[in-house]
Structure formats: C-alpha cells, structure tokens
C-alpha cells in the first residue's frame, strides 16, 4: 500500500469525510461520540469497495507529523541517548519532566489515536454483516483489530500504569455511549489484556506480508500482530513476571510464521554494509522489516528530515532535532560498525547530494547527528527520486521502521534472562550480524547495552526501557555531554567534552507515565494522571 499513491487518492478523502461524520466532525475529544445516524454514514457500508476505503482510512495518522515523525519521538527524546537540537519550550519541558499538560506539540497523539480506534470500531461493527469476498473481509477485519491494538499500545504505556489507571477501553459494545461516560480501568493491565485479545484476532485473520501484492505491503500483516503481542507481553511483565514466558512464545511465533524472518544482510560478509543498508529503502519489506510508516517522496514519516542538519548545509530543509549524546556514542564497543551507521561525528565522511562530505555542524548542540536516516540523501539527483521535493514535508523512500525483527530477538533474549534462563542465542544473532563476538551467559546488563546500541534513535523507545527497568531516576540524575568544537565550520577542529544538558529530577512515583493532554481531560472528564 504505497503511501505516495493511496493517501492522495479520492478514497482516502471519502473515508475521511465519512469517518468525521461518524465522530461528530472530527472533534479532538475522543469521547464526543454522537450516535451514528447520518444518511451519509448509513449509505456508505454497502460494497467491498466501501470496506476497503474504510480500511485505508486506518492508516491516515501513520503519516501525521505529530505522530510518527515527531509526536511520540518527543517522549523518546527524554532519554539519555539524545538532546533537543533546537530551542523549543515544550520539547525542553518534556525532557526536563516539568509538563503541565498544555504542551502544543504533545496534545495530538492521544485524540488522533482514538480517532483510529473509532474507525476500527466502525469497521468491526459494519463489515461482518456485509456480503463480499471472505478473504478480503478477513483481511479488513484483521486490519481493524491490529490498528485498534496498535494505537492502544502507544496510548497504554505512555499514559497508563497501576497507580492512576489505564486508558478508557472503547470497543464496538460501548462506542456510542454518551460523551463523558467513559472511565479509566484500575490498571493499564486491563489495556494490555484488550490489546492481546485484539492482536490474537488480527493474527488469525491477517495474511503474511509475503502474501501481499506490492501495492498492499503497507497494510497490517500477521507478523506485525505477533510481534506486538511479544512487545505487549514484555511491557505487561513489568506488572506480572509470568508474562515473560508468553513473550518468548510470541517471539517464536514470529520466527516460525512462515514468512522467513531473519536479520537483514547484504550477503557479502560486510557487517558495516549490512547495517548501513538495513537503514535505507533497500530494506523496505525485507525479512527484518516488520512494521513501520509506509513512506515515499509524497508522504510518509518526516523523521529523516527532522533529524537532518538544520537547513541541510544549504541543500535541503533539514529540521535539526534529536541529536545524539556523548553518552550514546561511548556506549558502542570499539569495532562495532553500528556506531558509525548510527552517529555522525565531526570529520566523518558520508555521501550527500553526489559528493563525499565531512561532517561538521554550526547548529548541532552536541557535536553529533543521527546518521541512520541519511542514506536517501546520497545521490546528486535524490530530490524527487528518494527525497520529497518539499522540504517542509521531508519524507524519503525509506519506510521508517517502528518495530524490526532485531527487536523481536532482543525481546526474546530479555524475557529468557528475566526468567533465569539463557538468552544468548537470540542476543548473539543481533551481535554476530554486525561482526561482534558472541556473549556467553548474557546478563541483563548485556541485554540493556544491546537494546541501546541496536535500536538507538528509533521508535523502540529508550526512555520507556529505562522506566520499566527502574533505571530512569539514576540515569537522568546525570548530566548529558557533547563534543564542543573550537570551530564548528571546520570538521577537523579540536573539541572539548562539555555538559550539554543538565541533570534532571525524575520521580518514578508518578513520572513513569506522561500527563494526559488537558484538552482531553477537560472535555472527557477522566482524571489526570496523579501528581501531574
């Protein structure tokens, strides 16, 4: 399902209009769910084409700038891996954990996720009784279950815990209840139960990605459902350690699904090239790519441009956010090719618009830039071929990943280690792919290291890793550092290591979750997370 085509089509415009009617003119308040009764809505659910248009509408907010371009990344930016690259008050307040719920850049993810949940509920209500091809119907229902679970997954762990409660659960059964009547379950565990239930249904209904035609590969697939079952069980295990065993089984289900899952390799025994091309359009729909943002030169995730040097050295409109720290750079082992693929430091050579450039930056506050998303900028004619010609919408042909098979292997390794079992095999698959020596009797320290360096700068969520491991308070009590060069225009100028972000006060008694946007609190009547 190529974003450059499907999100420009009339079918999306139609489903947006229809869905907005069904949720009271797309009001940001997810609880403003008027009873469905308009003639437009009632006349829509007639044909297979209608149902397909509805399923297309489930993916609309995957492309939204405030979702998987920046939105959720502002929370990940709170980690020790990166700093905010430009002055932006709400970004700084997020990183410093001094939020009041009114932050303009953080208010969209919650209501927009619930819009997709509503669209999924509409499909689950209407499609079962429609008369059309059963295989297509199964796929559409599977997509609805998956996308409902996917958005609940992001809402649940960001805003729910066992102290303030979970996130209101809205399904077909209660979706037309009066606005303001929804309540929070006592614990986020109730959300995890619902997510697992939906994902199991999705896995039963969805095809493997290898069974899709090229134009449909951006749709939800069986492995994505199985992988999110594994990740949800991993997060659930924070409250119930028995779920580690379930996470292992779910990881094995991904491996054995029949889609030939494996880590991406070019095949010439060059670990650097393997990892470099993994983070490029060459790995789209590869054996490692499980789920992400279907992207192209017209639409997709803007994250590559968001992380590019501000103004792109005069050649492209990079936005200059999310810059790596010295602490992340030093976390890599010597000889680990992932370091150079992940991070550019002053003097590093890289291809950019047809020339070999040495990295320098007059803008970087840390002296580093993320390199993972740079591959598509290499060729002289990349604009219009691999890069969006509109620098205000800096998408590329790289389908920015949200969950990769490498993370599935690391989930399995962690779940095994946490049960007192040996997690060496899955962990070492990740290590040996990049030419590093395998670990023997790997510990949680080894696992934490491997997750950090393998998944740095991605949506895997380093911040929440620190939270669920109980490491956030100690990690954030230390300042973050960068390399401050004497001449920022000279890639070979000397540098000193200096503090670029002060130590922060993180209180795990309530900061393990984020404040729900006040717009939602005020319109829905649900209680705010405690102490925010």
Protein backbone atom coordinates (compact mmCIF):
# COMPACT_ATOMS: atom_id res chain seq x y z
CA UNK A 1 0.00 0.00 0.00
CA UNK A 2 2.23 2.78 -1.28
CA UNK A 3 1.72 5.96 0.70
CA UNK A 4 2.55 8.13 -2.29
CA UNK A 5 -0.49 6.72 -4.08
CA UNK A 6 -3.09 5.68 -1.56
CA UNK A 7 -3.01 8.76 0.64
CA UNK A 8 -3.50 11.02 -2.36
CA UNK A 9 -6.44 9.05 -3.65
CA UNK A 10 -10.08 10.05 -3.59
CA UNK A 11 -10.84 7.01 -1.50
CA UNK A 12 -8.99 8.48 1.45
CA UNK A 13 -10.78 11.80 1.09
CA UNK A 14 -14.11 9.99 1.06
CA UNK A 15 -13.37 7.91 4.12
CA UNK A 16 -12.11 10.97 6.00
CA UNK A 17 -15.38 12.77 5.38
CA UNK A 18 -17.44 9.76 6.34
CA UNK A 19 -15.43 8.99 9.43
CA UNK A 20 -15.56 12.61 10.55
CA UNK A 21 -19.34 12.48 10.30
CA UNK A 22 -19.36 9.40 12.49
CA UNK A 23 -17.29 11.02 15.23
CA UNK A 24 -19.01 14.40 15.31
CA UNK A 25 -16.94 16.41 12.84
CA UNK A 26 -13.58 15.00 13.91
CA UNK A 27 -13.69 16.68 17.30
CA UNK A 28 -10.37 16.12 19.07
CA UNK A 29 -12.28 14.85 22.10
CA UNK A 30 -12.38 11.09 21.70
CA UNK A 31 -15.40 10.92 23.98
CA UNK A 32 -17.51 13.11 21.71
CA UNK A 33 -19.07 10.10 20.03
CA UNK A 34 -22.51 11.03 18.78
CA UNK A 35 -24.86 8.14 17.90
CA UNK A 36 -24.34 7.08 14.31
CA UNK A 37 -27.36 8.00 12.25
CA UNK A 38 -26.50 10.32 9.39
CA UNK A 39 -27.66 9.29 5.95
CA UNK A 40 -24.13 9.58 4.57
CA UNK A 41 -22.81 7.11 7.10
CA UNK A 42 -25.77 4.79 6.74
CA UNK A 43 -25.47 4.64 2.96
CA UNK A 44 -21.72 4.01 2.98
CA UNK A 45 -21.36 0.43 4.19
CA UNK A 46 -22.68 -1.35 1.09
CA UNK A 47 -19.88 -2.75 -1.05
CA UNK A 48 -16.43 -4.31 -0.84
CA UNK A 49 -15.05 -1.05 -2.20
CA UNK A 50 -16.61 0.80 0.74
CA UNK A 51 -14.99 -1.59 3.19
CA UNK A 52 -11.58 -1.24 1.52
CA UNK A 53 -11.86 2.54 1.66
CA UNK A 54 -12.63 2.25 5.36
CA UNK A 55 -9.57 0.08 5.94
CA UNK A 56 -7.41 2.59 4.02
CA UNK A 57 -8.57 5.25 6.47
CA UNK A 58 -7.00 3.31 9.35
CA UNK A 59 -3.52 4.37 8.19
CA UNK A 60 -4.11 8.08 7.78
CA UNK A 61 -2.45 9.19 11.02
CA UNK A 62 0.59 6.98 10.49
CA UNK A 63 1.76 9.82 8.24
CA UNK A 64 0.88 12.65 10.57
CA UNK A 65 3.76 14.88 11.61
CA UNK A 66 2.62 14.81 15.21
CA UNK A 67 2.51 11.01 15.40
CA UNK A 68 5.39 9.07 13.84
CA UNK A 69 7.50 11.94 12.58
CA UNK A 70 7.86 13.90 15.79
CA UNK A 71 4.89 13.39 18.16
CA UNK A 72 5.82 10.23 20.04
CA UNK A 73 9.52 10.92 19.44
CA UNK A 74 9.34 13.90 21.81
CA UNK A 75 8.82 11.40 24.62
CA UNK A 76 11.68 9.19 23.42
CA UNK A 77 13.81 12.34 23.24
CA UNK A 78 13.60 12.47 27.05
CA UNK A 79 16.11 9.60 27.20
CA UNK A 80 19.85 9.81 27.73
CA UNK A 81 20.51 9.00 24.06
CA UNK A 82 19.68 12.42 22.62
CA UNK A 83 19.02 16.06 23.29
CA UNK A 84 16.68 18.57 21.70
CA UNK A 85 18.62 20.14 18.86
CA UNK A 86 16.81 23.47 18.71
CA UNK A 87 15.21 25.73 21.25
CA UNK A 88 11.60 24.69 21.70
CA UNK A 89 9.93 25.27 25.05
CA UNK A 90 7.61 22.27 25.14
CA UNK A 91 10.41 19.97 23.98
CA UNK A 92 12.71 21.24 26.72
CA UNK A 93 9.97 20.90 29.33
CA UNK A 94 9.27 17.36 28.18
CA UNK A 95 12.89 16.38 28.52
CA UNK A 96 13.05 18.03 31.94
CA UNK A 97 9.80 16.43 33.17
CA UNK A 98 8.15 19.73 34.06
CA UNK A 99 4.99 19.41 31.97
CA UNK A 100 1.59 20.89 32.74
CA UNK A 101 -0.49 19.10 30.09
CA UNK A 102 -0.85 22.15 27.84
CA UNK A 103 2.15 21.47 25.59
CA UNK A 104 1.15 22.19 21.98
CA UNK A 105 3.37 19.51 20.45
CA UNK A 106 2.16 16.76 22.76
CA UNK A 107 -1.60 17.12 22.57
CA UNK A 108 -2.28 15.34 19.29
CA UNK A 109 -1.20 11.72 19.78
CA UNK A 110 -3.93 10.86 22.27
CA UNK A 111 -7.01 12.13 20.38
CA UNK A 112 -5.70 11.10 16.97
CA UNK A 113 -5.07 7.58 18.22
CA UNK A 114 -8.66 7.46 19.42
CA UNK A 115 -9.88 8.61 16.01
CA UNK A 116 -8.28 5.50 14.53
CA UNK A 117 -9.72 3.38 17.33
CA UNK A 118 -13.14 4.76 16.37
CA UNK A 119 -12.57 3.97 12.69
CA UNK A 120 -11.55 0.44 13.63
CA UNK A 121 -14.69 0.06 15.72
CA UNK A 122 -16.81 1.26 12.79
CA UNK A 123 -15.29 -1.47 10.62
CA UNK A 124 -15.77 -4.14 13.28
CA UNK A 125 -19.40 -3.08 13.64
CA UNK A 126 -20.33 -2.87 9.98
CA UNK A 127 -18.14 -5.19 7.93
CA UNK A 128 -19.08 -8.60 9.43
CA UNK A 129 -22.63 -8.38 8.05
CA UNK A 130 -21.57 -7.14 4.62
CA UNK A 131 -21.65 -9.54 1.67
CA UNK A 132 -18.38 -9.66 -0.27
CA UNK A 133 -15.27 -11.80 -0.77
CA UNK A 134 -14.47 -13.57 2.52
CA UNK A 135 -10.69 -13.35 2.12
CA UNK A 136 -10.88 -9.59 1.66
CA UNK A 137 -13.31 -9.33 4.56
CA UNK A 138 -10.96 -11.28 6.83
CA UNK A 139 -8.08 -9.00 5.91
CA UNK A 140 -10.09 -5.84 6.57
CA UNK A 141 -11.29 -7.13 9.95
CA UNK A 142 -7.72 -8.14 10.79
CA UNK A 143 -6.51 -4.67 9.89
CA UNK A 144 -9.13 -3.14 12.18
CA UNK A 145 -8.19 -5.35 15.13
CA UNK A 146 -4.50 -4.66 14.55
CA UNK A 147 -4.79 -0.90 14.19
CA UNK A 148 -7.03 -0.65 17.25
CA UNK A 149 -4.47 -2.63 19.24
CA UNK A 150 -1.52 -0.71 17.79
CA UNK A 151 -2.89 2.66 18.84
CA UNK A 152 -3.95 1.35 22.24
CA UNK A 153 -0.42 0.01 22.69
CA UNK A 154 1.04 3.51 22.30
CA UNK A 155 -1.61 5.12 24.47
CA UNK A 156 -1.44 2.50 27.21
CA UNK A 157 2.20 2.64 28.20
CA UNK A 158 2.60 6.37 27.66
CA UNK A 159 -0.38 7.36 29.79
CA UNK A 160 -1.38 4.35 31.86
CA UNK A 161 0.00 2.47 34.87
CA UNK A 162 -1.22 0.70 38.02
CA UNK A 163 -1.43 3.93 40.07
CA UNK A 164 -3.50 6.33 38.01
CA UNK A 165 -5.15 3.59 35.98
CA UNK A 166 -5.30 2.57 32.37
CA UNK A 167 -6.80 4.27 29.33
CA UNK A 168 -10.57 4.11 28.65
CA UNK A 169 -11.38 0.98 26.66
CA UNK A 170 -13.75 1.71 23.80
CA UNK A 171 -14.98 -1.16 21.66
CA UNK A 172 -17.97 -1.83 19.44
CA UNK A 173 -20.06 -2.57 22.52
CA UNK A 174 -19.72 0.87 24.10
CA UNK A 175 -18.52 3.18 21.34
CA UNK A 176 -21.87 5.00 21.14
CA UNK A 177 -22.18 5.63 24.86
CA UNK A 178 -22.66 9.30 25.76
CA UNK A 179 -19.60 11.52 25.77
CA UNK A 180 -18.19 11.89 29.26
CA UNK A 181 -19.35 8.47 30.37
CA UNK A 182 -16.09 6.63 29.77
CA UNK A 183 -13.92 5.74 32.75
CA UNK A 184 -10.36 4.57 33.27
CA UNK A 185 -9.75 0.95 34.24
CA UNK A 186 -7.97 0.45 37.55
CA UNK A 187 -4.72 -0.60 35.86
CA UNK A 188 -3.03 -0.45 32.49
CA UNK A 189 -3.00 -4.24 32.69
CA UNK A 190 -6.64 -4.13 31.52
CA UNK A 191 -5.44 -2.33 28.39
CA UNK A 192 -2.76 -4.93 27.83
CA UNK A 193 -5.38 -7.68 28.07
CA UNK A 194 -7.52 -5.94 25.45
CA UNK A 195 -4.52 -5.35 23.20
CA UNK A 196 -3.51 -9.01 23.34
CA UNK A 197 -7.07 -10.09 22.59
CA UNK A 198 -7.23 -7.81 19.55
CA UNK A 199 -3.81 -8.86 18.30
CA UNK A 200 -4.64 -12.55 18.56
CA UNK A 201 -7.73 -11.95 16.42
CA UNK A 202 -5.66 -9.91 13.99
CA UNK A 203 -3.03 -12.64 13.71
CA UNK A 204 -5.73 -15.20 12.90
CA UNK A 205 -7.23 -13.04 10.16
CA UNK A 206 -4.28 -11.31 8.51
CA UNK A 207 -2.06 -12.68 5.74
CA UNK A 208 1.71 -12.77 5.90
CA UNK A 209 3.36 -9.75 4.31
CA UNK A 210 4.88 -12.16 1.77
CA UNK A 211 1.35 -12.94 0.60
CA UNK A 212 0.56 -9.32 -0.22
CA UNK A 213 0.94 -7.76 -3.64
CA UNK A 214 3.46 -4.91 -3.65
CA UNK A 215 0.75 -2.24 -3.52
CA UNK A 216 -0.67 -3.72 -0.30
CA UNK A 217 2.51 -4.38 1.68
CA UNK A 218 1.94 -1.32 3.85
CA UNK A 219 -1.13 -2.94 5.36
CA UNK A 220 -1.09 -4.72 8.69
CA UNK A 221 0.22 -8.27 8.46
CA UNK A 222 0.30 -11.39 10.61
CA UNK A 223 3.91 -10.96 11.76
CA UNK A 224 3.23 -7.39 12.89
CA UNK A 225 0.38 -8.66 15.07
CA UNK A 226 2.55 -11.44 16.51
CA UNK A 227 5.45 -9.06 17.15
CA UNK A 228 3.25 -6.60 19.02
CA UNK A 229 1.90 -9.48 21.09
CA UNK A 230 5.51 -10.11 22.13
CA UNK A 231 6.18 -6.45 22.92
CA UNK A 232 2.91 -6.05 24.81
CA UNK A 233 3.70 -9.09 26.96
CA UNK A 234 7.16 -7.62 27.64
CA UNK A 235 5.56 -4.41 28.89
CA UNK A 236 2.90 -6.34 30.83
CA UNK A 237 5.66 -8.29 32.58
CA UNK A 238 6.50 -5.06 34.43
CA UNK A 239 3.41 -5.89 36.50
CA UNK A 240 3.26 -9.68 36.15
CA UNK A 241 6.52 -11.58 35.61
CA UNK A 242 4.67 -14.64 34.30
CA UNK A 243 4.17 -12.73 31.04
CA UNK A 244 7.85 -13.13 30.16
CA UNK A 245 7.11 -16.73 29.18
CA UNK A 246 4.27 -15.54 26.95
CA UNK A 247 6.63 -13.03 25.32
CA UNK A 248 9.03 -15.83 24.41
CA UNK A 249 6.25 -17.83 22.79
CA UNK A 250 5.11 -14.81 20.81
CA UNK A 251 8.66 -14.14 19.57
CA UNK A 252 8.91 -17.76 18.43
CA UNK A 253 5.59 -17.37 16.62
CA UNK A 254 7.09 -14.51 14.60
CA UNK A 255 10.16 -16.57 13.75
CA UNK A 256 8.06 -19.58 12.73
CA UNK A 257 5.21 -17.75 10.99
CA UNK A 258 6.22 -18.89 7.53
CA UNK A 259 7.43 -15.52 6.27
CA UNK A 260 11.13 -16.49 6.65
CA UNK A 261 12.01 -13.84 9.23
CA UNK A 262 15.73 -13.16 9.61
CA UNK A 263 18.10 -10.26 10.13
CA UNK A 264 18.84 -8.19 7.05
CA UNK A 265 22.15 -8.97 5.35
CA UNK A 266 23.50 -7.86 2.00
CA UNK A 267 25.35 -11.15 1.63
CA UNK A 268 28.97 -10.10 1.05
CA UNK A 269 30.22 -10.61 4.63
CA UNK A 270 30.46 -6.88 5.29
CA UNK A 271 28.81 -6.06 8.66
CA UNK A 272 29.03 -2.30 8.10
CA UNK A 273 27.27 -2.54 4.76
CA UNK A 274 24.64 -4.87 6.20
CA UNK A 275 23.72 -2.42 8.94
CA UNK A 276 24.05 0.65 6.69
CA UNK A 277 21.69 -0.72 4.03
CA UNK A 278 19.33 -2.04 6.71
CA UNK A 279 18.59 1.62 7.44
CA UNK A 280 17.59 2.51 3.90
CA UNK A 281 14.86 1.97 1.35
CA UNK A 282 16.75 -1.17 0.28
CA UNK A 283 15.39 -2.96 3.35
CA UNK A 284 11.75 -1.95 2.85
CA UNK A 285 9.63 -5.12 3.24
CA UNK A 286 12.79 -7.15 3.89
CA UNK A 287 12.96 -10.18 6.20
CA UNK A 288 13.78 -7.82 9.09
CA UNK A 289 11.20 -5.10 8.46
CA UNK A 290 8.05 -5.93 10.43
CA UNK A 291 6.12 -2.69 10.88
CA UNK A 292 6.65 0.99 10.22
CA UNK A 293 5.49 4.01 8.26
CA UNK A 294 4.97 3.31 4.56
CA UNK A 295 6.79 6.28 3.08
CA UNK A 296 7.69 7.88 -0.23
CA UNK A 297 8.56 11.18 -1.84
CA UNK A 298 4.99 12.45 -1.46
CA UNK A 299 4.00 11.25 2.01
CA UNK A 300 5.29 9.25 4.94
CA UNK A 301 7.30 9.76 8.09
CA UNK A 302 9.18 13.05 8.15
CA UNK A 303 11.66 11.71 10.72
CA UNK A 304 14.61 11.58 8.24
CA UNK A 305 14.28 15.32 7.64
CA UNK A 306 13.53 16.05 11.28
CA UNK A 307 16.90 14.53 12.21
CA UNK A 308 18.84 16.09 9.33
CA UNK A 309 21.17 19.04 9.96
CA UNK A 310 19.15 22.24 10.31
CA UNK A 311 18.86 23.68 6.76
CA UNK A 312 20.83 20.69 5.45
CA UNK A 313 24.09 22.57 4.76
CA UNK A 314 22.17 24.78 2.34
CA UNK A 315 20.95 21.92 0.13
CA UNK A 316 17.78 20.76 1.86
CA UNK A 317 15.42 21.88 4.61
CA UNK A 318 16.59 19.70 7.47
CA UNK A 319 14.91 20.46 10.79
CA UNK A 320 17.81 19.74 13.16
CA UNK A 321 16.06 17.98 16.05
CA UNK A 322 17.09 14.91 18.12
CA UNK A 323 20.86 14.97 18.38
CA UNK A 324 22.90 12.08 19.87
CA UNK A 325 24.84 12.46 23.11
CA UNK A 326 28.42 11.61 24.01
CA UNK A 327 26.98 9.01 26.36
CA UNK A 328 25.30 7.18 23.48
CA UNK A 329 28.43 7.39 21.33
CA UNK A 330 30.57 5.93 24.10
CA UNK A 331 28.09 3.10 24.71
CA UNK A 332 29.20 1.41 21.49
CA UNK A 333 32.03 -1.10 21.68
CA UNK A 334 35.17 -0.39 19.69
CA UNK A 335 34.81 -2.03 16.31
CA UNK A 336 31.02 -2.02 16.36
CA UNK A 337 30.00 -0.80 12.89
CA UNK A 338 26.65 0.29 14.25
CA UNK A 339 28.30 3.32 15.83
CA UNK A 340 29.25 4.98 12.53
CA UNK A 341 25.98 4.00 10.88
CA UNK A 342 24.03 5.42 13.81
CA UNK A 343 26.02 8.59 14.56
CA UNK A 344 27.99 11.18 12.60
CA UNK A 345 30.78 12.95 14.46
CA UNK A 346 32.96 15.80 13.18
CA UNK A 347 35.25 14.61 10.40
CA UNK A 348 33.23 11.51 9.48
CA UNK A 349 32.80 11.13 5.73
CA UNK A 350 29.38 10.46 4.21
CA UNK A 351 27.78 10.80 0.74
CA UNK A 352 25.48 13.78 0.39
CA UNK A 353 23.89 15.07 -2.81
CA UNK A 354 26.50 13.41 -5.01
CA UNK A 355 29.64 14.41 -3.11
CA UNK A 356 31.58 12.99 -0.20
CA UNK A 357 31.17 15.38 2.70
CA UNK A 358 32.98 15.57 6.03
CA UNK A 359 30.54 16.08 8.85
CA UNK A 360 30.56 19.41 10.65
CA UNK A 361 27.74 21.48 12.04
CA UNK A 362 27.35 25.05 13.12
CA UNK A 363 23.99 24.03 14.56
CA UNK A 364 24.44 20.80 16.48
CA UNK A 365 24.35 21.38 20.21
CA UNK A 366 26.04 18.06 20.92
CA UNK A 367 28.51 17.88 18.03
CA UNK A 368 26.74 14.81 16.64
CA UNK A 369 23.96 13.93 14.22
CA UNK A 370 21.98 10.75 13.75
CA UNK A 371 23.17 9.05 10.57
CA UNK A 372 20.62 6.21 10.39
CA UNK A 373 18.19 8.16 8.23
CA UNK A 374 20.73 9.72 5.83
CA UNK A 375 21.06 7.05 3.12
CA UNK A 376 18.48 8.54 0.77
CA UNK A 377 20.33 11.88 0.61
CA UNK A 378 23.40 10.36 -1.05
CA UNK A 379 22.77 10.88 -4.77
CA UNK A 380 23.02 14.16 -6.64
CA UNK A 381 19.53 13.66 -8.09
CA UNK A 382 17.95 12.33 -4.87
CA UNK A 383 15.30 15.06 -4.69
CA UNK A 384 12.23 13.79 -6.48
CA UNK A 385 13.68 10.28 -6.62
CA UNK A 386 14.36 9.33 -2.99
CA UNK A 387 13.63 12.59 -1.15
CA UNK A 388 10.49 14.74 -1.09
CA UNK A 389 10.96 17.91 -3.16
CA UNK A 390 9.02 19.78 -0.46
CA UNK A 391 11.44 20.46 2.38
CA UNK A 392 8.50 21.34 4.63
CA UNK A 393 7.44 17.71 4.28
CA UNK A 394 10.84 15.97 4.34
CA UNK A 395 9.86 12.37 3.69
CA UNK A 396 12.03 9.84 1.86
CA UNK A 397 11.58 6.45 0.25
CA UNK A 398 12.80 4.77 3.45
CA UNK A 399 9.89 3.22 5.32
CA UNK A 400 10.85 4.40 8.80
CA UNK A 401 10.64 1.28 11.00
CA UNK A 402 8.67 1.15 14.22
CA UNK A 403 9.40 -2.50 15.00
CA UNK A 404 12.12 -4.70 13.45
CA UNK A 405 12.91 -8.39 13.77
CA UNK A 406 16.10 -7.48 15.66
CA UNK A 407 13.90 -6.10 18.42
CA UNK A 408 11.85 -9.29 18.45
CA UNK A 409 15.07 -11.23 19.07
CA UNK A 410 16.06 -8.85 21.87
CA UNK A 411 12.60 -9.15 23.42
CA UNK A 412 13.07 -12.91 23.49
CA UNK A 413 16.56 -12.59 24.97
CA UNK A 414 15.32 -10.25 27.70
CA UNK A 415 12.32 -12.44 28.52
CA UNK A 416 14.55 -15.51 28.82
CA UNK A 417 17.12 -13.74 31.01
CA UNK A 418 14.40 -12.36 33.27
CA UNK A 419 13.17 -15.92 33.82
CA UNK A 420 16.65 -17.05 34.84
CA UNK A 421 17.15 -18.80 31.51
CA UNK A 422 19.84 -18.43 28.86
CA UNK A 423 19.17 -15.70 26.30
CA UNK A 424 22.45 -16.00 24.42
CA UNK A 425 21.09 -17.39 21.15
CA UNK A 426 18.72 -14.54 20.18
CA UNK A 427 21.02 -11.86 21.60
CA UNK A 428 24.03 -13.19 19.71
CA UNK A 429 22.16 -13.28 16.42
CA UNK A 430 21.96 -9.50 16.73
CA UNK A 431 25.62 -9.19 17.72
CA UNK A 432 27.10 -11.51 15.11
CA UNK A 433 25.18 -9.77 12.31
CA UNK A 434 27.49 -6.79 12.90
CA UNK A 435 30.63 -8.89 13.36
CA UNK A 436 30.89 -8.74 17.16
CA UNK A 437 31.96 -11.64 19.34
CA UNK A 438 29.07 -13.56 20.92
CA UNK A 439 28.27 -13.28 24.61
CA UNK A 440 28.27 -16.25 26.97
CA UNK A 441 25.70 -16.36 29.77
CA UNK A 442 24.48 -12.89 28.86
CA UNK A 443 23.13 -10.78 31.71
CA UNK A 444 20.56 -8.02 31.82
CA UNK A 445 23.48 -5.58 31.61
CA UNK A 446 24.40 -7.15 28.29
CA UNK A 447 20.80 -7.03 27.14
CA UNK A 448 20.38 -3.36 28.10
CA UNK A 449 23.54 -2.50 26.20
CA UNK A 450 22.43 -4.38 23.11
CA UNK A 451 18.99 -2.77 23.00
CA UNK A 452 20.53 0.65 23.39
CA UNK A 453 23.07 0.40 20.56
CA UNK A 454 20.94 -1.66 18.16
CA UNK A 455 17.81 0.50 18.42
CA UNK A 456 19.22 3.98 19.08
CA UNK A 457 17.22 6.81 17.55
CA UNK A 458 14.30 4.54 16.67
CA UNK A 459 10.73 4.22 17.94
CA UNK A 460 11.72 1.24 20.12
CA UNK A 461 11.64 3.79 22.98
CA UNK A 462 14.82 4.01 25.05
CA UNK A 463 13.05 6.24 27.58
CA UNK A 464 10.44 3.63 28.42
CA UNK A 465 13.12 0.94 28.57
CA UNK A 466 14.74 2.93 31.38
CA UNK A 467 11.36 3.40 33.05
CA UNK A 468 10.33 -0.25 33.02
CA UNK A 469 13.79 -1.40 34.13
CA UNK A 470 13.66 1.03 37.06
CA UNK A 471 16.76 2.82 35.72
CA UNK A 472 15.29 6.18 34.75
CA UNK A 473 15.86 8.01 38.03
CA UNK A 474 19.56 7.14 38.23
CA UNK A 475 20.16 7.69 34.50
CA UNK A 476 18.56 11.11 34.48
CA UNK A 477 20.35 12.25 37.62
CA UNK A 478 23.47 12.51 35.45
CA UNK A 479 24.09 15.38 33.01
CA UNK A 480 24.47 14.69 29.29
CA UNK A 481 27.52 15.65 27.29
CA UNK A 482 28.58 16.55 23.78
CA UNK A 483 31.68 17.47 21.79
CA UNK A 484 32.04 21.22 21.51
CA UNK A 485 34.41 22.06 18.68
CA UNK A 486 36.50 25.21 18.63
CA UNK A 487 35.46 25.92 15.03
CA UNK A 488 32.07 24.45 14.20
CA UNK A 489 32.57 25.10 10.50
CA UNK A 490 35.75 23.00 10.44
CA UNK A 491 35.26 19.21 10.53
CA UNK A 492 38.80 18.73 11.85
CA UNK A 493 38.75 21.31 14.62
CA UNK A 494 39.58 20.18 18.16
CA UNK A 495 36.84 19.71 20.73
CA UNK A 496 36.25 19.52 24.43
CA UNK A 497 33.65 17.31 26.07
CA UNK A 498 31.16 19.57 27.80
CA UNK A 499 27.81 19.33 29.51
CA UNK A 500 25.03 19.96 27.00
CA UNK A 501 22.04 19.01 29.15
CA UNK A 502 21.94 19.31 32.95
CA UNK A 503 21.00 16.53 35.35
CA UNK A 504 17.25 16.15 35.78
CA UNK A 505 14.96 15.25 38.64
CA UNK A 506 12.93 12.19 37.70
CA UNK A 507 10.42 10.99 40.29
CA UNK A 508 9.32 7.42 39.47
CA UNK A 509 6.41 7.68 41.90
CA UNK A 510 4.48 9.44 39.13
CA UNK A 511 6.76 10.29 36.19
CA UNK A 512 6.75 6.76 34.77
CA UNK A 513 3.76 7.97 32.75
CA UNK A 514 3.15 11.25 30.99
CA UNK A 515 0.33 13.72 31.70
CA UNK A 516 -2.73 13.27 29.54
CA UNK A 517 -3.29 16.45 27.48
CA UNK A 518 -5.53 18.86 29.37
CA UNK A 519 -7.76 19.30 26.33
CA UNK A 520 -8.70 15.64 26.71
CA UNK A 521 -9.11 15.88 30.49
CA UNK A 522 -11.35 18.94 30.23
CA UNK A 523 -13.61 17.53 27.54
CA UNK A 524 -13.84 13.92 28.69
CA UNK A 525 -13.99 14.20 32.47
CA UNK A 526 -11.48 11.40 33.01
CA UNK A 527 -8.97 12.05 35.83
CA UNK A 528 -5.46 13.24 35.11
CA UNK A 529 -2.51 11.03 35.98
CA UNK A 530 -1.68 11.53 39.65
CA UNK A 531 0.60 14.41 40.62
CA UNK A 532 0.80 15.85 37.12
